[in-house]
Amino acid sequence: MDSITSVHVVLFPFMSKGHTIPILHLARLLLLRTGITVTIFTTHANSPFIRQFLGDIQQSLISVIELEFPSNIPELPPGVESTDHLPSMSLFIPFANATKLMQPDFERSLNSLSTSGGVSCIISDGFLGWTQQSAHKSGIPRLVFYGINNYAMTITKVLAMDRSHVGLGPDEPFILSDFPWMKLTLNDFLPVFNGSETEGPHFEFVMETSIATAKSQGLVVNSFYEYESAYLDYYNREFIPKAWCVGPLCLAEVQKFDRPREKPDSIKWLDQKLAEGRSVLYVAFGSQAEITEEQLREMAVGLERSEVSFLWVVRSKGEVLEELEEKVKGRGLVVREWVNQVEILRHESVHGFMSHCGWNSALESICESVPILAWPMMADQHLNARLVADELGVGLRILASNGSVRGFVGSEIVEKMVKELMEGEKGEDVRRKVKEAGEAARKAMEESGSSWRTLDQLINETCRRKDH
Ligand code: UDP
């Protein structure tokens, strides 16, 4: 294979933590190769997070360009430049559409980069579909990153074309003929993908971004081939553009914890649990989940009654959590600030993860061989939960008492499933499987592994400029 020479990659992540973090890991992986430089586009308010995240990287290899986030968008509160700061995720579409106003600025910067040495390729988020036009105008290949896995991507596309489910109830099981082993329900998909929402701003956004993706030169997928080969192979046989598995990207983080530093309080607490010989359940629902007060209360009661030790990282405030903290002092810890989730999952005391199954969280758990208690809330999370629990067998599933994947979950179910994961036989089974999965993930990311080789190949085929 040709070696990579003088490649300049522009990365443009979407402004949400779940989309930005994996792209930053990708930057790290690109820079482990010789001859590659990276420029990251972002906005002023997102820049400090990015600069801090990549603070240990040699400055000559990476630069960050800050663009102005559009102001005076009637629906958006001023100063909000990341979805985790939106007062409600119902503002997602106005937020995503606002980014389109950044196109002229982006193109001006891109042009100045092109005159000062050139850009080999752009890897931009699928939600920033308008960057496809910018790339096309400048004659630069664009690769798309959505942050979802092959399973969710493939099943969603197949569902869009297979109309056999039309007229079914939201929780009625059905199968897709090419995947007969898999039970699905319409509730596993967002309305915009399951045929129940066929017009309106969200539908238009999906159409626009999908067309931009189809016109792009490839899809960068945060997963690894061995784990989802059936879905990746199917996708690449049936759909365009070609998808490339280069993950799990979170494994690029490995070196970071070796540096001497003051441990965060949550890690000190976990050290203490380890010394007491207690297994800890880590509980977190990502950076943007919206949980009703009523549901939060059931979670809290279930955790309290389960009698397991737990570390709960949560954005919500309020008396439910204060009461819980009081009741479980010593056994449970509630943390309200940003933590390094990978560091927590890697801690020896952590033996389970109650998670919303954002794909980053699920992958991080798999990589650290921590079994998952899947409790999806929104977006692609219901499909991720199916993948984790039904397909890969690395987690158990929380379902409402009526069996619905979207229903209200009572505290008795939370208590039962937490005990099952941490102490039960089914928990043992998924623990064994996630260990194997974690080992396979690490192999894929080694220098001879499938993901490492795929990233080399992707850069060589799509981004390489020959110096001669
Ligand atoms: N995360 C973190 N600390 C926090 C909250 C979240 O490091 O306090 C990271 C987490 O490790 C993951 C990302 O934020 O990498 C969240 O992405 P995910 O896809 O799991 O969920 P989302 O937030 O997009 O729903």
CSV table of C-alpha atoms and ligand atoms in Angstrom, one decimal:
chain,number,residue,atom,x,y,z
A,1,MET,CA,0.0,0.0,0.0
A,2,ASP,CA,1.2,3.6,-0.7
A,3,SER,CA,2.3,5.5,2.3
A,4,ILE,CA,0.3,8.6,3.3
A,5,THR,CA,2.1,11.8,2.2
A,6,SER,CA,1.1,15.4,2.9
A,7,VAL,CA,-2.5,15.0,3.7
A,8,HIS,CA,-4.5,17.9,5.2
A,9,VAL,CA,-7.8,16.8,6.6
A,10,VAL,CA,-10.5,19.3,7.5
A,11,LEU,CA,-12.9,18.0,10.3
A,12,PHE,CA,-16.2,19.8,10.9
A,13,PRO,CA,-18.1,18.2,13.8
A,14,PHE,CA,-21.7,19.0,14.6
A,15,MET,CA,-22.2,21.1,17.7
A,16,SER,CA,-23.3,18.4,20.1
A,17,LYS,CA,-21.0,16.5,22.5
A,18,GLY,CA,-22.0,13.1,21.1
A,19,HIS,CA,-21.0,14.1,17.6
A,20,THR,CA,-18.0,16.2,18.5
A,21,ILE,CA,-16.2,13.8,20.8
A,22,PRO,CA,-15.8,10.9,18.3
A,23,ILE,CA,-14.5,13.4,15.7
A,24,LEU,CA,-11.9,14.6,18.1
A,25,HIS,CA,-10.9,11.0,18.7
A,26,LEU,CA,-10.6,10.7,14.9
A,27,ALA,CA,-8.3,13.7,14.9
A,28,ARG,CA,-6.1,11.9,17.3
A,29,LEU,CA,-6.0,8.8,15.2
A,30,LEU,CA,-5.2,10.7,12.0
A,31,LEU,CA,-2.3,12.4,13.8
A,32,LEU,CA,-0.8,9.1,14.8
A,33,ARG,CA,0.0,8.7,11.1
A,34,THR,CA,2.9,10.5,9.6
A,35,GLY,CA,2.3,13.2,7.1
A,36,ILE,CA,-1.1,14.2,8.2
A,37,THR,CA,-2.2,17.6,9.5
A,38,VAL,CA,-5.7,18.4,10.7
A,39,THR,CA,-7.8,21.5,10.8
A,40,ILE,CA,-11.0,21.5,12.9
A,41,PHE,CA,-13.8,23.9,12.2
A,42,THR,CA,-16.1,24.9,15.1
A,43,THR,CA,-17.8,27.9,16.6
A,44,HIS,CA,-16.4,30.3,19.3
A,45,ALA,CA,-18.3,28.8,22.2
A,46,ASN,CA,-17.4,25.2,21.3
A,47,SER,CA,-13.8,26.0,20.8
A,48,PRO,CA,-12.6,25.8,24.4
A,49,PHE,CA,-14.0,22.3,24.8
A,50,ILE,CA,-12.2,21.2,21.7
A,51,ARG,CA,-8.9,22.9,22.5
A,52,GLN,CA,-8.9,21.3,26.0
A,53,PHE,CA,-9.8,17.9,24.7
A,54,LEU,CA,-6.9,17.9,22.3
A,55,GLY,CA,-4.6,20.0,24.6
A,56,ASP,CA,-1.9,17.4,24.6
A,57,ILE,CA,-1.4,17.3,20.8
A,58,GLN,CA,1.5,19.1,19.2
A,59,GLN,CA,0.2,22.5,18.0
A,60,SER,CA,1.9,22.5,14.7
A,61,LEU,CA,-0.1,19.4,13.6
A,62,ILE,CA,-3.5,20.7,14.4
A,63,SER,CA,-5.4,24.0,14.1
A,64,VAL,CA,-8.8,25.1,15.2
A,65,ILE,CA,-10.8,27.6,13.1
A,66,GLU,CA,-13.6,29.4,14.9
A,67,LEU,CA,-16.7,30.5,12.9
A,68,GLU,CA,-19.5,32.8,14.2
A,69,PHE,CA,-22.6,30.8,15.2
A,70,PRO,CA,-25.6,32.6,13.6
A,71,SER,CA,-27.3,35.0,16.0
A,72,ASN,CA,-30.8,36.4,16.1
A,73,ILE,CA,-32.5,33.1,15.2
A,74,PRO,CA,-36.0,33.7,16.6
A,75,GLU,CA,-36.5,30.2,18.1
A,76,LEU,CA,-33.0,29.9,19.7
A,77,PRO,CA,-31.9,31.5,23.0
A,78,PRO,CA,-28.9,33.8,22.4
A,79,GLY,CA,-25.5,32.2,23.1
A,80,VAL,CA,-26.5,28.6,22.7
A,81,GLU,CA,-24.0,26.9,20.3
A,82,SER,CA,-24.3,23.3,21.4
A,83,THR,CA,-27.4,21.1,21.6
A,84,ASP,CA,-26.7,20.1,25.2
A,85,HIS,CA,-27.3,23.8,26.1
A,86,LEU,CA,-30.7,23.9,24.3
A,87,PRO,CA,-33.6,24.4,26.8
A,88,SER,CA,-35.4,21.6,24.9
A,89,MET,CA,-34.4,19.1,22.2
A,90,SER,CA,-37.6,20.2,20.4
A,91,LEU,CA,-35.4,23.1,19.2
A,92,PHE,CA,-33.0,20.7,17.4
A,93,ILE,CA,-34.3,21.4,13.9
A,94,PRO,CA,-34.1,25.2,14.2
A,95,PHE,CA,-30.6,24.7,15.7
A,96,ALA,CA,-29.4,22.4,12.9
A,97,ASN,CA,-31.0,24.7,10.2
A,98,ALA,CA,-29.2,27.7,11.8
A,99,THR,CA,-25.8,26.2,11.0
A,100,LYS,CA,-26.6,26.7,7.2
A,101,LEU,CA,-26.0,30.4,7.7
A,102,MET,CA,-22.4,29.6,8.4
A,103,GLN,CA,-21.8,28.4,4.8
A,104,PRO,CA,-20.4,31.7,3.4
A,105,ASP,CA,-17.9,32.0,6.3
A,106,PHE,CA,-16.9,28.3,6.0
A,107,GLU,CA,-16.3,28.7,2.3
A,108,ARG,CA,-14.2,31.8,2.7
A,109,SER,CA,-12.0,30.0,5.3
A,110,LEU,CA,-11.8,26.9,3.1
A,111,ASN,CA,-10.7,28.9,0.2
A,112,SER,CA,-7.9,30.6,2.2
A,113,LEU,CA,-6.8,27.1,3.3
A,114,SER,CA,-6.8,25.9,-0.3
A,115,THR,CA,-4.6,28.7,-1.4
A,116,SER,CA,-2.2,28.2,1.5
A,117,GLY,CA,-1.3,24.6,0.7
A,118,GLY,CA,-4.5,22.8,0.0
A,119,VAL,CA,-7.1,20.6,1.7
A,120,SER,CA,-7.1,16.9,0.9
A,121,CYS,CA,-10.5,16.0,2.2
A,122,ILE,CA,-13.3,17.2,4.5
A,123,ILE,CA,-14.9,15.0,7.1
A,124,SER,CA,-18.0,16.7,8.2
A,125,ASP,CA,-21.1,15.7,10.2
A,126,GLY,CA,-24.1,14.4,8.3
A,127,PHE,CA,-26.2,17.0,10.0
A,128,LEU,CA,-24.1,19.7,8.3
A,129,GLY,CA,-25.3,18.6,4.9
A,130,TRP,CA,-24.6,22.0,3.4
A,131,THR,CA,-20.9,21.4,3.7
A,132,GLN,CA,-21.3,19.0,0.7
A,133,GLN,CA,-21.9,22.0,-1.5
A,134,SER,CA,-18.9,23.8,-0.1
A,135,ALA,CA,-16.7,20.8,-0.7
A,136,HIS,CA,-18.1,20.3,-4.2
A,137,LYS,CA,-17.5,24.0,-5.1
A,138,SER,CA,-13.9,23.7,-4.0
A,139,GLY,CA,-13.3,20.3,-5.7
A,140,ILE,CA,-12.5,18.6,-2.3
A,141,PRO,CA,-13.8,15.2,-1.5
A,142,ARG,CA,-16.3,15.1,1.4
A,143,LEU,CA,-16.7,12.2,3.8
A,144,VAL,CA,-19.7,12.1,6.1
A,145,PHE,CA,-19.8,11.2,9.8
A,146,TYR,CA,-23.2,10.6,11.5
A,147,GLY,CA,-22.0,8.9,14.7
A,148,ILE,CA,-24.4,6.0,14.2
A,149,ASN,CA,-23.5,2.3,13.7
A,150,ASN,CA,-24.0,0.1,10.6
A,151,TYR,CA,-26.9,-1.7,12.2
A,152,ALA,CA,-29.0,1.4,12.8
A,153,MET,CA,-28.0,2.9,9.4
A,154,THR,CA,-28.8,-0.2,7.4
A,155,ILE,CA,-32.1,-1.1,9.2
A,156,THR,CA,-33.4,2.4,8.9
A,157,LYS,CA,-32.7,2.5,5.2
A,158,VAL,CA,-34.2,-0.9,4.6
A,159,LEU,CA,-37.3,0.1,6.5
A,160,ALA,CA,-37.7,3.2,4.4
A,161,MET,CA,-38.0,1.0,1.3
A,162,ASP,CA,-39.9,-2.0,2.7
A,163,ARG,CA,-43.6,-0.9,3.2
A,164,SER,CA,-44.8,-4.2,4.7
A,165,HIS,CA,-45.0,-2.6,8.1
A,166,VAL,CA,-47.5,0.1,7.1
A,167,GLY,CA,-50.6,0.0,9.2
A,168,LEU,CA,-49.0,-1.9,12.1
A,169,GLY,CA,-49.4,-0.6,15.7
A,170,PRO,CA,-46.4,1.1,17.2
A,171,ASP,CA,-45.5,-1.9,19.5
A,172,GLU,CA,-46.5,-4.7,17.1
A,173,PRO,CA,-43.5,-6.8,16.2
A,174,PHE,CA,-42.5,-7.3,12.6
A,175,ILE,CA,-39.5,-8.6,10.6
A,176,LEU,CA,-37.7,-7.3,7.6
A,177,SER,CA,-37.4,-10.1,5.0
A,178,ASP,CA,-33.6,-9.7,4.6
A,179,PHE,CA,-33.1,-9.9,8.4
A,180,PRO,CA,-35.5,-12.6,9.5
A,181,TRP,CA,-33.8,-13.2,12.8
A,182,MET,CA,-34.5,-9.7,14.0
A,183,LYS,CA,-37.7,-8.6,15.8
A,184,LEU,CA,-38.5,-4.9,15.4
A,185,THR,CA,-41.4,-2.5,16.2
A,186,LEU,CA,-42.2,0.9,14.6
A,187,ASN,CA,-41.5,2.4,18.0
A,188,ASP,CA,-37.8,1.5,17.5
A,189,PHE,CA,-37.6,4.2,14.9
A,190,LEU,CA,-38.1,8.0,15.0
A,191,PRO,CA,-41.5,8.9,13.3
A,192,VAL,CA,-39.6,10.5,10.5
A,193,PHE,CA,-38.1,7.1,9.6
A,194,ASN,CA,-41.0,4.8,10.2
A,195,GLY,CA,-43.4,6.4,7.8
A,196,SER,CA,-45.6,8.2,10.3
A,197,GLU,CA,-44.1,11.6,9.7
A,198,THR,CA,-43.8,12.3,5.9
A,199,GLU,CA,-43.7,16.1,5.9
A,200,GLY,CA,-42.7,19.1,8.0
A,201,PRO,CA,-39.3,20.5,9.1
A,202,HIS,CA,-37.8,17.3,10.5
A,203,PHE,CA,-38.7,15.3,7.4
A,204,GLU,CA,-37.3,18.0,5.1
A,205,PHE,CA,-34.1,18.1,7.2
A,206,VAL,CA,-33.7,14.4,6.8
A,207,MET,CA,-34.3,14.5,3.1
A,208,GLU,CA,-31.8,17.4,2.5
A,209,THR,CA,-29.0,15.8,4.6
A,210,SER,CA,-29.6,12.3,3.0
A,211,ILE,CA,-29.3,13.8,-0.5
A,212,ALA,CA,-26.0,15.6,0.6
A,213,THR,CA,-24.7,12.3,2.0
A,214,ALA,CA,-25.5,10.4,-1.2
A,215,LYS,CA,-23.5,13.0,-3.2
A,216,SER,CA,-20.5,12.6,-0.9
A,217,GLN,CA,-17.6,10.3,-1.3
A,218,GLY,CA,-17.9,8.0,1.7
A,219,LEU,CA,-19.2,7.4,5.2
A,220,VAL,CA,-16.9,7.2,8.2
A,221,VAL,CA,-18.5,4.8,10.7
A,222,ASN,CA,-17.6,4.6,14.4
A,223,SER,CA,-17.7,0.8,14.7
A,224,PHE,CA,-15.6,-2.1,13.7
A,225,TYR,CA,-16.0,-4.6,11.0
A,226,GLU,CA,-15.9,-7.9,13.0
A,227,TYR,CA,-18.8,-6.8,15.1
A,228,GLU,CA,-21.2,-5.6,12.4
A,229,SER,CA,-19.9,-7.3,9.3
A,230,ALA,CA,-23.4,-8.5,8.1
A,231,TYR,CA,-24.8,-5.0,8.3
A,232,LEU,CA,-21.8,-3.3,6.8
A,233,ASP,CA,-21.5,-5.7,3.9
A,234,TYR,CA,-25.3,-5.4,3.3
A,235,TYR,CA,-25.0,-1.6,3.4
A,236,ASN,CA,-22.1,-1.5,0.9
A,237,ARG,CA,-23.9,-3.9,-1.4
A,238,GLU,CA,-27.1,-2.0,-1.5
A,239,PHE,CA,-26.5,1.7,-0.8
A,240,ILE,CA,-24.1,4.6,-1.4
A,241,PRO,CA,-21.7,6.1,-0.5
A,242,LYS,CA,-19.4,3.5,0.7
A,243,ALA,CA,-19.2,3.1,4.5
A,244,TRP,CA,-15.9,2.6,6.2
A,245,CYS,CA,-15.6,1.2,9.8
A,246,VAL,CA,-12.7,2.9,11.6
A,247,GLY,CA,-13.7,2.5,15.3
A,248,PRO,CA,-14.3,2.3,18.1
A,249,LEU,CA,-12.9,5.8,18.1
A,250,CYS,CA,-13.0,6.1,21.9
A,251,LEU,CA,-10.0,3.8,22.0
A,252,ALA,CA,-7.9,6.7,20.7
A,253,GLU,CA,-8.2,8.0,24.3
A,254,VAL,CA,-6.0,5.2,25.8
A,255,GLN,CA,-2.8,7.3,26.4
A,256,LYS,CA,-4.6,10.2,28.2
A,257,PHE,CA,-4.9,8.8,31.7
A,258,ASP,CA,-1.2,7.9,32.1
A,259,ARG,CA,-0.3,11.5,32.8
A,260,PRO,CA,0.1,12.4,36.5
A,261,ARG,CA,-2.8,14.7,37.8
A,262,GLU,CA,-5.2,15.2,40.6
A,263,LYS,CA,-8.0,12.6,40.5
A,264,PRO,CA,-11.5,13.9,40.1
A,265,ASP,CA,-13.8,13.3,43.2
A,266,SER,CA,-15.9,10.7,41.3
A,267,ILE,CA,-12.8,8.6,40.7
A,268,LYS,CA,-11.7,9.0,44.3
A,269,TRP,CA,-15.1,7.7,45.4
A,270,LEU,CA,-14.8,4.7,43.0
A,271,ASP,CA,-11.4,4.0,44.5
A,272,GLN,CA,-13.0,3.9,47.9
A,273,LYS,CA,-15.7,1.4,46.7
A,274,LEU,CA,-13.0,-0.7,45.2
A,275,ALA,CA,-11.2,-0.8,48.6
A,276,GLU,CA,-14.5,-1.8,50.2
A,277,GLY,CA,-14.9,-4.6,47.7
A,278,ARG,CA,-18.2,-3.2,46.3
A,279,SER,CA,-19.2,-3.4,42.6
A,280,VAL,CA,-20.5,-0.1,41.2
A,281,LEU,CA,-23.3,0.5,38.7
A,282,TYR,CA,-22.6,3.6,36.6
A,283,VAL,CA,-25.7,5.4,35.6
A,284,ALA,CA,-25.8,8.1,32.9
A,285,PHE,CA,-28.0,9.1,30.0
A,286,GLY,CA,-25.7,11.2,27.9
A,287,SER,CA,-25.4,14.9,27.3
A,288,GLN,CA,-28.9,15.8,26.2
A,289,ALA,CA,-31.6,13.3,27.5
A,290,GLU,CA,-34.8,14.9,28.7
A,291,ILE,CA,-36.2,12.8,31.6
A,292,THR,CA,-39.6,13.8,33.2
A,293,GLU,CA,-39.7,14.4,36.9
A,294,GLU,CA,-42.0,11.5,37.3
A,295,GLN,CA,-39.6,9.1,35.5
A,296,LEU,CA,-36.7,10.4,37.4
A,297,ARG,CA,-38.5,9.6,40.6
A,298,GLU,CA,-39.0,5.9,39.5
A,299,MET,CA,-35.3,5.7,38.6
A,300,ALA,CA,-34.3,7.0,42.0
A,301,VAL,CA,-36.6,4.6,43.9
A,302,GLY,CA,-35.5,1.6,41.8
A,303,LEU,CA,-31.9,2.4,42.4
A,304,GLU,CA,-32.4,2.9,46.1
A,305,ARG,CA,-34.3,-0.4,46.5
A,306,SER,CA,-31.8,-2.4,44.4
A,307,GLU,CA,-29.3,-1.9,47.2
A,308,VAL,CA,-26.4,-1.8,44.7
A,309,SER,CA,-23.7,0.9,44.8
A,310,PHE,CA,-24.1,3.4,42.1
A,311,LEU,CA,-22.5,6.5,40.6
A,312,TRP,CA,-25.2,8.6,38.8
A,313,VAL,CA,-24.1,11.4,36.5
A,314,VAL,CA,-27.1,13.5,35.8
A,315,ARG,CA,-27.9,16.9,34.4
A,316,SER,CA,-31.3,17.3,36.2
A,317,LYS,CA,-31.6,19.1,39.5
A,318,GLY,CA,-34.4,19.0,42.0
A,319,GLU,CA,-35.6,17.4,45.2
A,320,VAL,CA,-35.8,13.8,43.8
A,321,LEU,CA,-32.1,13.6,43.6
A,322,GLU,CA,-31.4,15.5,46.8
A,323,GLU,CA,-33.7,13.0,48.7
A,324,LEU,CA,-32.0,10.1,47.0
A,325,GLU,CA,-28.5,11.3,48.0
A,326,GLU,CA,-29.7,11.6,51.6
A,327,LYS,CA,-31.1,8.1,51.6
A,328,VAL,CA,-28.1,6.3,50.0
A,329,LYS,CA,-25.2,8.2,51.5
A,330,GLY,CA,-22.1,6.1,51.3
A,331,ARG,CA,-23.6,3.6,48.8
A,332,GLY,CA,-24.6,6.0,46.0
A,333,LEU,CA,-23.1,9.2,44.6
A,334,VAL,CA,-24.9,11.7,42.4
A,335,VAL,CA,-22.7,13.9,40.2
A,336,ARG,CA,-24.0,16.9,38.4
A,337,GLU,CA,-20.9,18.1,36.5
A,338,TRP,CA,-19.2,16.9,33.4
A,339,VAL,CA,-17.1,13.8,34.0
A,340,ASN,CA,-14.7,11.8,31.9
A,341,GLN,CA,-17.0,8.9,31.2
A,342,VAL,CA,-14.4,6.7,29.7
A,343,GLU,CA,-12.2,7.0,32.8
A,344,ILE,CA,-15.2,6.0,34.9
A,345,LEU,CA,-16.1,3.0,32.8
A,346,ARG,CA,-12.4,2.0,32.9
A,347,HIS,CA,-12.4,2.0,36.7
A,348,GLU,CA,-12.0,-1.5,38.2
A,349,SER,CA,-15.0,-1.1,40.5
A,350,VAL,CA,-17.5,-0.4,37.7
A,351,HIS,CA,-19.3,-3.6,36.8
A,352,GLY,CA,-22.4,-2.3,35.0
A,353,PHE,CA,-23.7,0.7,33.0
A,354,MET,CA,-27.3,1.8,33.0
A,355,SER,CA,-27.2,3.8,29.8
A,356,HIS,CA,-29.5,5.6,27.3
A,357,CYS,CA,-27.5,3.8,24.6
A,358,GLY,CA,-26.2,6.8,22.8
A,359,TRP,CA,-23.8,5.1,20.4
A,360,ASN,CA,-20.7,6.6,22.0
A,361,SER,CA,-21.8,5.5,25.5
A,362,ALA,CA,-22.6,2.0,24.3
A,363,LEU,CA,-19.2,1.6,22.4
A,364,GLU,CA,-17.3,3.1,25.4
A,365,SER,CA,-18.9,0.5,27.6
A,366,ILE,CA,-18.2,-2.4,25.2
A,367,CYS,CA,-14.6,-1.3,24.9
A,368,GLU,CA,-14.2,-1.3,28.7
A,369,SER,CA,-16.0,-4.7,28.9
A,370,VAL,CA,-18.7,-3.2,31.1
A,371,PRO,CA,-22.2,-4.8,30.5
A,372,ILE,CA,-25.0,-2.4,29.7
A,373,LEU,CA,-28.5,-2.0,31.0
A,374,ALA,CA,-30.1,-0.4,28.0
A,375,TRP,CA,-32.7,2.3,28.6
A,376,PRO,CA,-33.0,4.3,25.3
A,377,MET,CA,-34.7,7.7,25.3
A,378,MET,CA,-34.6,9.2,21.8
A,379,ALA,CA,-32.9,9.4,18.4
A,380,ASP,CA,-31.1,6.2,17.3
A,381,GLN,CA,-30.9,4.9,20.9
A,382,HIS,CA,-33.8,2.4,20.5
A,383,LEU,CA,-32.0,0.7,17.7
A,384,ASN,CA,-28.7,0.8,19.5
A,385,ALA,CA,-30.5,-0.9,22.5
A,386,ARG,CA,-31.7,-3.6,20.1
A,387,LEU,CA,-28.2,-4.1,18.8
A,388,VAL,CA,-26.7,-4.2,22.3
A,389,ALA,CA,-29.3,-6.5,23.9
A,390,ASP,CA,-30.8,-8.6,21.1
A,391,GLU,CA,-28.0,-8.8,18.5
A,392,LEU,CA,-24.7,-8.6,20.4
A,393,GLY,CA,-25.9,-9.9,23.8
A,394,VAL,CA,-23.7,-7.5,25.7
A,395,GLY,CA,-26.5,-5.9,27.6
A,396,LEU,CA,-30.0,-6.4,29.1
A,397,ARG,CA,-32.9,-4.2,28.3
A,398,ILE,CA,-35.2,-2.1,30.3
A,399,LEU,CA,-38.8,-2.2,28.9
A,400,ALA,CA,-42.0,-0.6,30.2
A,401,SER,CA,-44.3,-3.1,32.0
A,402,ASN,CA,-46.6,-3.3,28.9
A,403,GLY,CA,-43.5,-4.4,26.8
A,404,SER,CA,-43.3,-1.1,24.9
A,405,VAL,CA,-39.8,0.3,24.1
A,406,ARG,CA,-41.1,3.8,24.8
A,407,GLY,CA,-43.3,3.5,27.8
A,408,PHE,CA,-43.1,4.7,31.3
A,409,VAL,CA,-40.9,2.4,33.5
A,410,GLY,CA,-41.9,1.8,37.1
A,411,SER,CA,-39.4,1.5,39.9
A,412,GLU,CA,-40.0,-2.2,40.4
A,413,ILE,CA,-38.7,-2.9,36.9
A,414,VAL,CA,-35.6,-0.6,37.5
A,415,GLU,CA,-34.9,-2.5,40.8
A,416,LYS,CA,-35.3,-5.9,39.2
A,417,MET,CA,-33.2,-5.2,36.1
A,418,VAL,CA,-30.4,-3.5,38.1
A,419,LYS,CA,-30.2,-6.6,40.4
A,420,GLU,CA,-30.3,-8.9,37.3
A,421,LEU,CA,-27.4,-7.1,35.6
A,422,MET,CA,-25.2,-6.8,38.7
A,423,GLU,CA,-26.0,-10.1,40.4
A,424,GLY,CA,-28.2,-12.3,38.2
A,425,GLU,CA,-27.5,-15.2,35.8
A,426,LYS,CA,-28.4,-13.1,32.7
A,427,GLY,CA,-26.0,-10.5,34.0
A,428,GLU,CA,-23.3,-13.1,34.1
A,429,ASP,CA,-24.0,-14.1,30.6
A,430,VAL,CA,-23.8,-10.6,29.1
A,431,ARG,CA,-20.7,-9.9,31.3
A,432,ARG,CA,-18.9,-12.8,29.6
A,433,LYS,CA,-20.0,-11.6,26.1
A,434,VAL,CA,-19.0,-8.0,26.6
A,435,LYS,CA,-15.5,-9.1,27.7
A,436,GLU,CA,-15.0,-10.9,24.4
A,437,ALA,CA,-16.5,-7.9,22.6
A,438,GLY,CA,-14.1,-5.5,24.3
A,439,GLU,CA,-11.1,-7.7,23.4
A,440,ALA,CA,-12.3,-7.8,19.7
A,441,ALA,CA,-12.7,-4.0,19.7
A,442,ARG,CA,-9.1,-3.5,20.9
A,443,LYS,CA,-7.8,-5.8,18.3
A,444,ALA,CA,-9.6,-3.9,15.6
A,445,MET,CA,-7.9,-0.7,16.6
A,446,GLU,CA,-4.3,-2.2,16.8
A,447,GLU,CA,-1.9,-1.3,14.0
A,448,SER,CA,-2.6,-4.5,12.2
A,449,GLY,CA,-6.3,-4.5,13.1
A,450,SER,CA,-9.2,-4.0,10.7
A,451,SER,CA,-10.2,-0.4,11.7
A,452,TRP,CA,-6.6,0.8,11.6
A,453,ARG,CA,-6.1,-0.6,8.1
A,454,THR,CA,-9.5,0.7,7.0
A,455,LEU,CA,-8.6,4.2,8.0
A,456,ASP,CA,-5.3,4.0,6.1
A,457,GLN,CA,-7.1,2.7,3.1
A,458,LEU,CA,-9.8,5.4,3.3
A,459,ILE,CA,-7.2,8.2,3.4
A,460,ASN,CA,-5.1,6.7,0.7
A,461,GLU,CA,-8.1,6.2,-1.6
A,462,THR,CA,-10.0,9.4,-0.9
A,463,CYS,CA,-7.7,12.1,0.5
A,464,ARG,CA,-4.2,11.4,-0.6
A,465,ARG,CA,-2.4,14.1,-2.8
A,466,LYS,CA,0.6,12.7,-4.5
A,467,ASP,CA,3.6,15.1,-4.0
A,468,HIS,CA,5.0,14.1,-7.3
B,1,UDP,N1,-19.8,12.4,28.2
B,1,UDP,C1,-18.8,12.6,29.1
B,1,UDP,N2,-19.1,13.2,30.3
B,1,UDP,C2,-20.4,13.5,30.7
B,1,UDP,C3,-21.4,13.2,29.7
B,1,UDP,C4,-21.1,12.7,28.5
B,1,UDP,O1,-17.6,12.3,28.8
B,1,UDP,O2,-20.5,14.0,31.8
B,1,UDP,C5,-19.5,11.8,26.8
B,1,UDP,C6,-19.7,10.3,26.7
B,1,UDP,O3,-18.5,9.6,27.2
B,1,UDP,C7,-19.9,10.2,25.2
B,1,UDP,C8,-20.6,11.5,24.9
B,1,UDP,O4,-20.4,12.4,25.9
B,1,UDP,O5,-18.7,10.2,24.6
B,1,UDP,C9,-22.1,11.4,24.8
B,1,UDP,O6,-22.4,10.7,23.6
B,1,UDP,P1,-23.6,9.6,23.5
B,1,UDP,O7,-23.6,9.2,22.0
B,1,UDP,O8,-23.3,8.5,24.4
B,1,UDP,O9,-24.9,10.3,23.9
B,1,UDP,P2,-25.6,11.8,23.6
B,1,UDP,O10,-25.1,12.7,24.6
B,1,UDP,O11,-25.2,12.1,22.2
B,1,UDP,O12,-27.0,11.5,23.7
